[in-house]
Coordinates of C-alpha atoms in Angstrom, one line a residue:
E1 CA 0.0 0.0 0.0
P2 CA 2.7 2.6 0.8
F3 CA 4.3 1.9 -2.7
A4 CA 0.9 2.4 -4.3
L5 CA 0.6 5.7 -2.6
I6 CA 3.9 7.0 -3.9
V7 CA 3.1 5.7 -7.4
T8 CA -0.2 7.6 -7.2
A9 CA 1.6 10.8 -6.1
V10 CA 4.1 10.5 -9.0
I11 CA 1.2 9.9 -11.5
D12 CA -0.6 12.9 -10.2
E13 CA 2.5 15.1 -10.6
L14 CA 3.3 13.8 -14.1
K15 CA -0.3 14.3 -15.3
K16 CA 0.2 18.1 -14.7
E17 CA 2.8 18.1 -17.6
D18 CA 1.7 15.2 -19.7
S19 CA -1.9 15.1 -20.7
R20 CA -1.3 11.7 -22.5
L21 CA -1.1 9.9 -19.1
N22 CA -4.2 8.0 -18.5
V23 CA -2.9 5.4 -16.1
N24 CA -3.5 4.1 -12.6
N25 CA -1.6 2.0 -10.1
K26 CA -2.8 -1.3 -11.6
S27 CA -1.4 -0.4 -15.1
T28 CA 1.9 0.8 -13.8
I29 CA 3.0 -1.4 -10.9
F30 CA 4.9 -4.7 -11.6
R31 CA 4.0 -7.9 -9.9
I32 CA 6.5 -9.4 -7.3
N33 CA 5.4 -13.0 -7.8
R34 CA 5.5 -15.5 -10.6
D35 CA 2.8 -18.2 -10.8
I36 CA 3.5 -20.1 -7.6
R37 CA 0.3 -22.3 -7.5
F38 CA 2.2 -25.5 -8.2
S39 CA 5.6 -24.5 -7.0
K40 CA 7.3 -25.8 -3.8
D41 CA 9.2 -22.5 -3.6
K42 CA 6.6 -19.9 -2.8
S43 CA 9.1 -17.0 -2.3
P44 CA 8.6 -13.9 -4.5
Y45 CA 11.0 -13.6 -7.5
K46 CA 11.5 -9.9 -6.7
L47 CA 12.2 -8.3 -3.4
N48 CA 11.6 -4.8 -4.7
R49 CA 8.5 -3.0 -5.7
S50 CA 8.7 -1.3 -9.1
A51 CA 6.5 0.7 -11.4
A52 CA 6.8 2.2 -14.9
I53 CA 4.6 5.2 -15.5
A54 CA 4.1 5.9 -19.2
P55 CA 1.2 7.0 -21.4
N56 CA -0.1 3.5 -22.0
G57 CA 1.0 1.8 -18.8
K58 CA 4.1 -0.2 -17.9
K59 CA 4.5 -1.8 -21.2
S60 CA 5.0 1.5 -23.1
I61 CA 7.8 3.1 -21.1
A62 CA 9.7 3.8 -24.4
Q63 CA 6.9 6.3 -25.2
G64 CA 8.2 8.8 -22.6
G65 CA 7.8 7.2 -19.2
I66 CA 9.7 6.8 -16.0
Y67 CA 10.7 3.6 -14.2
F68 CA 11.5 3.4 -10.5
E69 CA 11.9 0.7 -8.0
I70 CA 12.3 0.6 -4.2
G71 CA 13.8 -2.4 -2.6
P72 CA 16.2 -3.7 0.1
G73 CA 19.4 -1.7 -0.3
R74 CA 18.4 0.6 -3.2
V75 CA 16.2 3.0 -4.9
A76 CA 16.6 3.1 -8.7
I77 CA 15.1 5.6 -11.1
G78 CA 15.4 5.4 -14.9
G79 CA 13.7 5.2 -18.3
G80 CA 14.4 4.8 -22.0
A81 CA 13.7 1.9 -24.3
F82 CA 14.1 -1.3 -22.4
Q83 CA 13.7 -4.4 -24.5
P84 CA 11.8 -2.7 -27.3
D85 CA 10.1 -4.9 -29.9
K86 CA 11.7 -5.3 -33.3
E87 CA 9.7 -2.5 -34.9
E88 CA 10.4 0.0 -32.1
L89 CA 14.1 -0.8 -32.2
Q90 CA 14.3 -0.3 -35.9
S91 CA 12.3 2.9 -35.6
L92 CA 14.6 4.2 -32.9
R93 CA 17.7 3.3 -34.9
D94 CA 16.3 4.9 -38.1
Y95 CA 15.4 8.1 -36.1
I96 CA 18.9 8.3 -34.6
V97 CA 20.5 8.0 -38.1
S98 CA 18.2 10.7 -39.5
H99 CA 18.7 13.0 -36.5
P100 CA 22.2 12.4 -35.2
K101 CA 22.8 15.9 -33.9
A102 CA 19.6 15.9 -31.9
F103 CA 20.4 12.5 -30.5
R104 CA 23.9 13.5 -29.4
K105 CA 22.5 16.7 -27.9
A106 CA 20.0 14.6 -25.8
V107 CA 22.7 12.1 -24.7
E108 CA 25.2 14.8 -23.8
D109 CA 22.7 17.0 -22.0
E110 CA 24.3 18.4 -18.9
K111 CA 21.4 17.7 -16.5
F112 CA 21.0 14.2 -18.0
N113 CA 24.7 13.5 -17.4
E114 CA 24.6 14.9 -13.8
H115 CA 21.9 12.3 -13.0
F116 CA 22.7 9.3 -15.2
D117 CA 26.1 7.8 -15.9
E118 CA 25.5 5.9 -19.1
I119 CA 23.1 4.4 -21.6
F120 CA 22.7 0.7 -20.8
G121 CA 21.6 -2.3 -23.0
D122 CA 23.0 -5.4 -24.6
E123 CA 24.6 -4.9 -28.0
N124 CA 24.5 -6.5 -31.4
K125 CA 27.8 -7.3 -33.1
R126 CA 26.2 -6.6 -36.5
L127 CA 23.3 -4.5 -37.6
P128 CA 20.6 -5.5 -40.1
S129 CA 21.8 -3.2 -42.9
K130 CA 25.0 -1.7 -44.4
E131 CA 23.6 1.8 -43.8
L132 CA 23.2 1.1 -40.1
M133 CA 26.7 -0.4 -39.9
A134 CA 28.1 2.7 -41.5
A135 CA 26.2 5.0 -39.2
A136 CA 27.2 2.9 -36.2
A137 CA 30.8 3.7 -36.9
I138 CA 29.9 7.3 -36.1
E139 CA 27.3 6.6 -33.4
P140 CA 28.2 3.4 -31.5
L141 CA 25.0 3.5 -29.5
L142 CA 23.2 2.1 -32.6
F143 CA 24.5 -1.3 -31.7
K144 CA 22.4 -1.4 -28.5
K145 CA 19.3 -3.7 -28.5
S146 CA 17.9 -1.7 -25.6
M147 CA 18.7 2.0 -24.7
Y148 CA 17.8 2.6 -21.2
F149 CA 19.3 4.6 -18.3
F150 CA 19.0 4.5 -14.6
A151 CA 20.6 5.7 -11.4
E152 CA 20.6 4.5 -7.9
E153 CA 20.0 6.4 -4.7
S154 CA 20.4 5.5 -1.1
P155 CA 17.6 3.4 0.5
D156 CA 17.4 6.1 3.2
L157 CA 15.5 8.2 0.6
V158 CA 12.4 6.0 1.2
E159 CA 11.9 7.3 4.7
S160 CA 12.6 10.9 3.9
D161 CA 10.3 13.5 2.5
Q162 CA 12.5 13.8 -0.5
L163 CA 11.4 10.6 -2.3
L164 CA 8.8 12.2 -4.5
P165 CA 10.9 15.3 -5.4
T166 CA 13.9 13.1 -6.2
I167 CA 11.9 10.9 -8.5
L168 CA 10.5 14.0 -10.3
E169 CA 14.0 15.6 -10.5
Y170 CA 15.4 12.5 -12.3
H171 CA 12.4 12.4 -14.6
A172 CA 13.0 16.1 -15.5
A173 CA 16.7 15.5 -16.0
A174 CA 15.9 12.7 -18.5
K175 CA 13.5 14.8 -20.6
P176 CA 15.7 15.5 -23.7
L177 CA 16.5 11.8 -24.2
R178 CA 13.1 10.6 -23.0
D179 CA 11.4 12.9 -25.6
F180 CA 13.8 11.9 -28.3
I181 CA 13.1 8.1 -27.8
A182 CA 9.4 8.7 -27.5
K183 CA 9.3 10.6 -30.8
A184 CA 11.4 7.9 -32.4
V185 CA 9.2 5.0 -31.4
S186 CA 5.8 6.6 -31.9

């Protein structure tokens, strides 16, 4: 219940700036259990609580959302395109190739780099076309199969009155790259 309350507070704040958000707790909070009906081990597969707040719920975070989790030992806040489907990934790569300066500007944004260390994601060794391979020589992030970012904060943040402002601060810092990715995949 406390996690649902913070998710509601974040949703309420984000709705003030993004009219596309039409979500609630149920469409944003991830489960902590797998199907344990027939399992001898009934322990949860996750010890943290997590949510992805995006225009169409947790499965659409690449469309400009935020992901955060609270668990034993950490608070993590991030976003980006995590495991995009084939079409979204191709769309993102094509958009980066056609807008390289805008992408670099978003990735090198000062506020973004103050809050997030790097762009994460597994990488392909080869890309599907010669054009993408040539472009990847200039922009190596094109090799990524996912392009997401996150940062960790102290778990002490959970008990402070700074949890909500900190989540919103990270969300704002990611705006240039978040908007670029959302435009690319939509």
